[in-house]
Amino acid sequence: MPVLALLGALFVVGFEQLVQSRFGVVGIVGLLLLSVGVKAKSPAVSSAGAVLLAVLLAGPVL
């Protein structure tokens, strides 16, 4: 069980580093809003994070 928790933590840290290297601090803020909103079961906060990440992804296309 501890190995599974360690692998999960490594995946999360790796994903955060990927988002930060690609989208900077704004990407981390969007990811933070999305995860906090999901954990707190707050649709407004999670939607704000999802919209922020979507704008970052669609920015070069627009």
PDB file of N, CA and C in Angstrom:
ATOM      1  N   MET A   1       0.805  -1.202   0.000  1.00  0.00           N
ATOM      2  CA  MET A   1       0.000   0.000   0.000  1.00  0.00           C
ATOM      3  C   MET A   1       0.850   1.269   0.000  1.00  0.00           C
ATOM      4  N   PRO A   2       1.934   1.350   0.793  1.00  0.00           N
ATOM      5  CA  PRO A   2       2.763   2.561   0.740  1.00  0.00           C
ATOM      6  C   PRO A   2       3.390   2.790  -0.637  1.00  0.00           C
ATOM      7  N   VAL A   3       3.671   1.699  -1.360  1.00  0.00           N
ATOM      8  CA  VAL A   3       4.253   1.843  -2.695  1.00  0.00           C
ATOM      9  C   VAL A   3       3.242   2.507  -3.629  1.00  0.00           C
ATOM     10  N   LEU A   4       1.987   2.149  -3.510  1.00  0.00           N
ATOM     11  CA  LEU A   4       0.944   2.741  -4.334  1.00  0.00           C
ATOM     12  C   LEU A   4       0.776   4.224  -4.023  1.00  0.00           C
ATOM     13  N   ALA A   5       0.836   4.587  -2.769  1.00  0.00           N
ATOM     14  CA  ALA A   5       0.746   5.999  -2.384  1.00  0.00           C
ATOM     15  C   ALA A   5       1.959   6.776  -2.889  1.00  0.00           C
ATOM     16  N   LEU A   6       3.133   6.171  -2.840  1.00  0.00           N
ATOM     17  CA  LEU A   6       4.337   6.820  -3.333  1.00  0.00           C
ATOM     18  C   LEU A   6       4.260   7.026  -4.846  1.00  0.00           C
ATOM     19  N   LEU A   7       3.791   6.039  -5.564  1.00  0.00           N
ATOM     20  CA  LEU A   7       3.640   6.176  -7.011  1.00  0.00           C
ATOM     21  C   LEU A   7       2.613   7.247  -7.367  1.00  0.00           C
ATOM     22  N   GLY A   8       1.538   7.319  -6.616  1.00  0.00           N
ATOM     23  CA  GLY A   8       0.539   8.362  -6.841  1.00  0.00           C
ATOM     24  C   GLY A   8       1.101   9.751  -6.601  1.00  0.00           C
ATOM     25  N   ALA A   9       1.876   9.897  -5.543  1.00  0.00           N
ATOM     26  CA  ALA A   9       2.493  11.193  -5.240  1.00  0.00           C
ATOM     27  C   ALA A   9       3.501  11.579  -6.310  1.00  0.00           C
ATOM     28  N   LEU A  10       4.278  10.631  -6.789  1.00  0.00           N
ATOM     29  CA  LEU A  10       5.237  10.918  -7.853  1.00  0.00           C
ATOM     30  C   LEU A  10       4.527  11.342  -9.144  1.00  0.00           C
ATOM     31  N   PHE A  11       3.417  10.707  -9.444  1.00  0.00           N
ATOM     32  CA  PHE A  11       2.652  11.068 -10.635  1.00  0.00           C
ATOM     33  C   PHE A  11       2.121  12.493 -10.521  1.00  0.00           C
ATOM     34  N   VAL A  12       1.590  12.838  -9.362  1.00  0.00           N
ATOM     35  CA  VAL A  12       1.039  14.186  -9.155  1.00  0.00           C
ATOM     36  C   VAL A  12       2.129  15.240  -9.269  1.00  0.00           C
ATOM     37  N   VAL A  13       3.262  15.001  -8.640  1.00  0.00           N
ATOM     38  CA  VAL A  13       4.369  15.964  -8.702  1.00  0.00           C
ATOM     39  C   VAL A  13       4.885  16.092 -10.131  1.00  0.00           C
ATOM     40  N   GLY A  14       5.001  14.991 -10.826  1.00  0.00           N
ATOM     41  CA  GLY A  14       5.450  15.028 -12.222  1.00  0.00           C
ATOM     42  C   GLY A  14       4.479  15.785 -13.115  1.00  0.00           C
ATOM     43  N   PHE A  15       3.196  15.580 -12.900  1.00  0.00           N
ATOM     44  CA  PHE A  15       2.188  16.281 -13.688  1.00  0.00           C
ATOM     45  C   PHE A  15       2.213  17.782 -13.400  1.00  0.00           C
ATOM     46  N   GLU A  16       2.387  18.155 -12.139  1.00  0.00           N
ATOM     47  CA  GLU A  16       2.479  19.577 -11.790  1.00  0.00           C
ATOM     48  C   GLU A  16       3.700  20.225 -12.428  1.00  0.00           C
ATOM     49  N   GLN A  17       4.813  19.516 -12.452  1.00  0.00           N
ATOM     50  CA  GLN A  17       6.016  20.054 -13.078  1.00  0.00           C
ATOM     51  C   GLN A  17       5.814  20.225 -14.582  1.00  0.00           C
ATOM     52  N   LEU A  18       5.122  19.282 -15.205  1.00  0.00           N
ATOM     53  CA  LEU A  18       4.829  19.385 -16.634  1.00  0.00           C
ATOM     54  C   LEU A  18       3.949  20.593 -16.928  1.00  0.00           C
ATOM     55  N   VAL A  19       2.925  20.790 -16.126  1.00  0.00           N
ATOM     56  CA  VAL A  19       2.037  21.933 -16.323  1.00  0.00           C
ATOM     57  C   VAL A  19       2.791  23.236 -16.105  1.00  0.00           C
ATOM     58  N   GLN A  20       3.622  23.295 -15.076  1.00  0.00           N
ATOM     59  CA  GLN A  20       4.351  24.525 -14.798  1.00  0.00           C
ATOM     60  C   GLN A  20       5.370  24.823 -15.885  1.00  0.00           C
ATOM     61  N   SER A  21       6.033  23.818 -16.405  1.00  0.00           N
ATOM     62  CA  SER A  21       7.029  24.079 -17.443  1.00  0.00           C
ATOM     63  C   SER A  21       6.369  24.514 -18.742  1.00  0.00           C
ATOM     64  N   ARG A  22       5.150  24.058 -18.985  1.00  0.00           N
ATOM     65  CA  ARG A  22       4.478  24.409 -20.236  1.00  0.00           C
ATOM     66  C   ARG A  22       3.659  25.697 -20.119  1.00  0.00           C
ATOM     67  N   PHE A  23       2.985  25.907 -19.000  1.00  0.00           N
ATOM     68  CA  PHE A  23       2.059  27.034 -18.873  1.00  0.00           C
ATOM     69  C   PHE A  23       2.429  28.029 -17.788  1.00  0.00           C
ATOM     70  N   GLY A  24       3.469  27.772 -17.026  1.00  0.00           N
ATOM     71  CA  GLY A  24       3.927  28.709 -16.011  1.00  0.00           C
ATOM     72  C   GLY A  24       3.052  28.709 -14.769  1.00  0.00           C
ATOM     73  N   VAL A  25       3.126  29.808 -14.062  1.00  0.00           N
ATOM     74  CA  VAL A  25       2.432  29.943 -12.787  1.00  0.00           C
ATOM     75  C   VAL A  25       0.915  29.930 -12.984  1.00  0.00           C
ATOM     76  N   VAL A  26       0.444  30.499 -14.086  1.00  0.00           N
ATOM     77  CA  VAL A  26      -1.004  30.541 -14.331  1.00  0.00           C
ATOM     78  C   VAL A  26      -1.557  29.129 -14.500  1.00  0.00           C
ATOM     79  N   GLY A  27      -0.787  28.248 -15.100  1.00  0.00           N
ATOM     80  CA  GLY A  27      -1.212  26.855 -15.243  1.00  0.00           C
ATOM     81  C   GLY A  27      -1.320  26.158 -13.894  1.00  0.00           C
ATOM     82  N   ILE A  28      -0.382  26.439 -13.006  1.00  0.00           N
ATOM     83  CA  ILE A  28      -0.433  25.857 -11.659  1.00  0.00           C
ATOM     84  C   ILE A  28      -1.636  26.392 -10.899  1.00  0.00           C
ATOM     85  N   VAL A  29      -1.922  27.686 -11.047  1.00  0.00           N
ATOM     86  CA  VAL A  29      -3.095  28.267 -10.374  1.00  0.00           C
ATOM     87  C   VAL A  29      -4.375  27.616 -10.898  1.00  0.00           C
ATOM     88  N   GLY A  30      -4.481  27.422 -12.197  1.00  0.00           N
ATOM     89  CA  GLY A  30      -5.653  26.760 -12.765  1.00  0.00           C
ATOM     90  C   GLY A  30      -5.809  25.340 -12.276  1.00  0.00           C
ATOM     91  N   LEU A  31      -4.695  24.614 -12.231  1.00  0.00           N
ATOM     92  CA  LEU A  31      -4.723  23.241 -11.730  1.00  0.00           C
ATOM     93  C   LEU A  31      -5.088  23.204 -10.256  1.00  0.00           C
ATOM     94  N   LEU A  32      -4.576  24.157  -9.487  1.00  0.00           N
ATOM     95  CA  LEU A  32      -4.896  24.242  -8.064  1.00  0.00           C
ATOM     96  C   LEU A  32      -6.379  24.541  -7.850  1.00  0.00           C
ATOM     97  N   LEU A  33      -6.919  25.491  -8.609  1.00  0.00           N
ATOM     98  CA  LEU A  33      -8.346  25.801  -8.499  1.00  0.00           C
ATOM     99  C   LEU A  33      -9.208  24.594  -8.858  1.00  0.00           C
ATOM    100  N   LEU A  34      -8.826  23.901  -9.914  1.00  0.00           N
ATOM    101  CA  LEU A  34      -9.589  22.728 -10.334  1.00  0.00           C
ATOM    102  C   LEU A  34      -9.570  21.641  -9.269  1.00  0.00           C
ATOM    103  N   SER A  35      -8.393  21.350  -8.719  1.00  0.00           N
ATOM    104  CA  SER A  35      -8.316  20.277  -7.728  1.00  0.00           C
ATOM    105  C   SER A  35      -8.985  20.661  -6.408  1.00  0.00           C
ATOM    106  N   VAL A  36      -8.840  21.909  -5.981  1.00  0.00           N
ATOM    107  CA  VAL A  36      -9.500  22.348  -4.747  1.00  0.00           C
ATOM    108  C   VAL A  36     -11.012  22.335  -4.924  1.00  0.00           C
ATOM    109  N   GLY A  37     -11.487  22.760  -6.077  1.00  0.00           N
ATOM    110  CA  GLY A  37     -12.926  22.760  -6.327  1.00  0.00           C
ATOM    111  C   GLY A  37     -13.520  21.362  -6.333  1.00  0.00           C
ATOM    112  N   VAL A  38     -12.782  20.405  -6.894  1.00  0.00           N
ATOM    113  CA  VAL A  38     -13.277  19.021  -6.920  1.00  0.00           C
ATOM    114  C   VAL A  38     -13.293  18.439  -5.512  1.00  0.00           C
ATOM    115  N   LYS A  39     -12.226  18.680  -4.748  1.00  0.00           N
ATOM    116  CA  LYS A  39     -12.171  18.140  -3.381  1.00  0.00           C
ATOM    117  C   LYS A  39     -13.212  18.781  -2.470  1.00  0.00           C
ATOM    118  N   ALA A  40     -13.458  20.080  -2.661  1.00  0.00           N
ATOM    119  CA  ALA A  40     -14.434  20.790  -1.822  1.00  0.00           C
ATOM    120  C   ALA A  40     -15.854  20.666  -2.366  1.00  0.00           C
ATOM    121  N   LYS A  41     -15.997  20.001  -3.507  1.00  0.00           N
ATOM    122  CA  LYS A  41     -17.295  19.842  -4.176  1.00  0.00           C
ATOM    123  C   LYS A  41     -17.939  21.203  -4.439  1.00  0.00           C
ATOM    124  N   SER A  42     -17.110  22.115  -4.937  1.00  0.00           N
ATOM    125  CA  SER A  42     -17.560  23.459  -5.277  1.00  0.00           C
ATOM    126  C   SER A  42     -17.511  23.618  -6.795  1.00  0.00           C
ATOM    127  N   PRO A  43     -18.662  23.613  -7.445  1.00  0.00           N
ATOM    128  CA  PRO A  43     -18.659  23.724  -8.904  1.00  0.00           C
ATOM    129  C   PRO A  43     -18.109  25.055  -9.414  1.00  0.00           C
ATOM    130  N   ALA A  44     -18.280  26.125  -8.664  1.00  0.00           N
ATOM    131  CA  ALA A  44     -17.805  27.429  -9.117  1.00  0.00           C
ATOM    132  C   ALA A  44     -16.277  27.470  -9.164  1.00  0.00           C
ATOM    133  N   VAL A  45     -15.631  26.960  -8.130  1.00  0.00           N
ATOM    134  CA  VAL A  45     -14.170  26.989  -8.071  1.00  0.00           C
ATOM    135  C   VAL A  45     -13.571  26.033  -9.095  1.00  0.00           C
ATOM    136  N   SER A  46     -14.126  24.835  -9.209  1.00  0.00           N
ATOM    137  CA  SER A  46     -13.597  23.885 -10.181  1.00  0.00           C
ATOM    138  C   SER A  46     -13.843  24.358 -11.608  1.00  0.00           C
ATOM    139  N   SER A  47     -14.956  25.017 -11.855  1.00  0.00           N
ATOM    140  CA  SER A  47     -15.225  25.558 -13.187  1.00  0.00           C
ATOM    141  C   SER A  47     -14.258  26.678 -13.531  1.00  0.00           C
ATOM    142  N   ALA A  48     -13.927  27.513 -12.559  1.00  0.00           N
ATOM    143  CA  ALA A  48     -12.968  28.589 -12.797  1.00  0.00           C
ATOM    144  C   ALA A  48     -11.601  28.011 -13.165  1.00  0.00           C
ATOM    145  N   GLY A  49     -11.177  26.974 -12.475  1.00  0.00           N
ATOM    146  CA  GLY A  49      -9.908  26.330 -12.798  1.00  0.00           C
ATOM    147  C   GLY A  49      -9.934  25.669 -14.162  1.00  0.00           C
ATOM    148  N   ALA A  50     -11.042  25.020 -14.492  1.00  0.00           N
ATOM    149  CA  ALA A  50     -11.161  24.368 -15.799  1.00  0.00           C
ATOM    150  C   ALA A  50     -11.164  25.395 -16.923  1.00  0.00           C
ATOM    151  N   VAL A  51     -11.851  26.504 -16.734  1.00  0.00           N
ATOM    152  CA  VAL A  51     -11.878  27.558 -17.758  1.00  0.00           C
ATOM    153  C   VAL A  51     -10.489  28.158 -17.926  1.00  0.00           C
ATOM    154  N   LEU A  52      -9.780  28.376 -16.847  1.00  0.00           N
ATOM    155  CA  LEU A  52      -8.443  28.937 -16.922  1.00  0.00           C
ATOM    156  C   LEU A  52      -7.507  28.007 -17.690  1.00  0.00           C
ATOM    157  N   LEU A  53      -7.574  26.714 -17.414  1.00  0.00           N
ATOM    158  CA  LEU A  53      -6.752  25.765 -18.148  1.00  0.00           C
ATOM    159  C   LEU A  53      -7.166  25.675 -19.611  1.00  0.00           C
ATOM    160  N   ALA A  54      -8.459  25.751 -19.898  1.00  0.00           N
ATOM    161  CA  ALA A  54      -8.927  25.708 -21.282  1.00  0.00           C
ATOM    162  C   ALA A  54      -8.453  26.930 -22.068  1.00  0.00           C
ATOM    163  N   VAL A  55      -8.458  28.087 -21.431  1.00  0.00           N
ATOM    164  CA  VAL A  55      -7.975  29.301 -22.106  1.00  0.00           C
ATOM    165  C   VAL A  55      -6.488  29.197 -22.379  1.00  0.00           C
ATOM    166  N   LEU A  56      -5.737  28.630 -21.454  1.00  0.00           N
ATOM    167  CA  LEU A  56      -4.304  28.448 -21.683  1.00  0.00           C
ATOM    168  C   LEU A  56      -4.039  27.476 -22.832  1.00  0.00           C
ATOM    169  N   LEU A  57      -4.831  26.426 -22.916  1.00  0.00           N
ATOM    170  CA  LEU A  57      -4.654  25.457 -24.001  1.00  0.00           C
ATOM    171  C   LEU A  57      -5.081  26.023 -25.343  1.00  0.00           C
ATOM    172  N   ALA A  58      -6.147  26.816 -25.369  1.00  0.00           N
ATOM    173  CA  ALA A  58      -6.658  27.344 -26.626  1.00  0.00           C
ATOM    174  C   ALA A  58      -6.004  28.662 -27.013  1.00  0.00           C
ATOM    175  N   GLY A  59      -5.175  29.227 -26.155  1.00  0.00           N
ATOM    176  CA  GLY A  59      -4.551  30.534 -26.423  1.00  0.00           C
ATOM    177  C   GLY A  59      -3.807  30.597 -27.737  1.00  0.00           C
ATOM    178  N   PRO A  60      -2.917  29.649 -28.049  1.00  0.00           N
ATOM    179  CA  PRO A  60      -2.195  29.733 -29.328  1.00  0.00           C
ATOM    180  C   PRO A  60      -3.105  29.584 -30.553  1.00  0.00           C
ATOM    181  N   VAL A  61      -4.203  28.886 -30.413  1.00  0.00           N
ATOM    182  CA  VAL A  61      -5.117  28.679 -31.532  1.00  0.00           C
ATOM    183  C   VAL A  61      -5.904  29.939 -31.828  1.00  0.00           C
ATOM    184  N   LEU A  62      -6.282  30.656 -30.761  1.00  0.00           N
ATOM    185  CA  LEU A  62      -7.055  31.873 -30.942  1.00  0.00           C
ATOM    186  C   LEU A  62      -6.151  32.948 -31.429  1.00  0.00           C
TER     187      LEU A  62
END
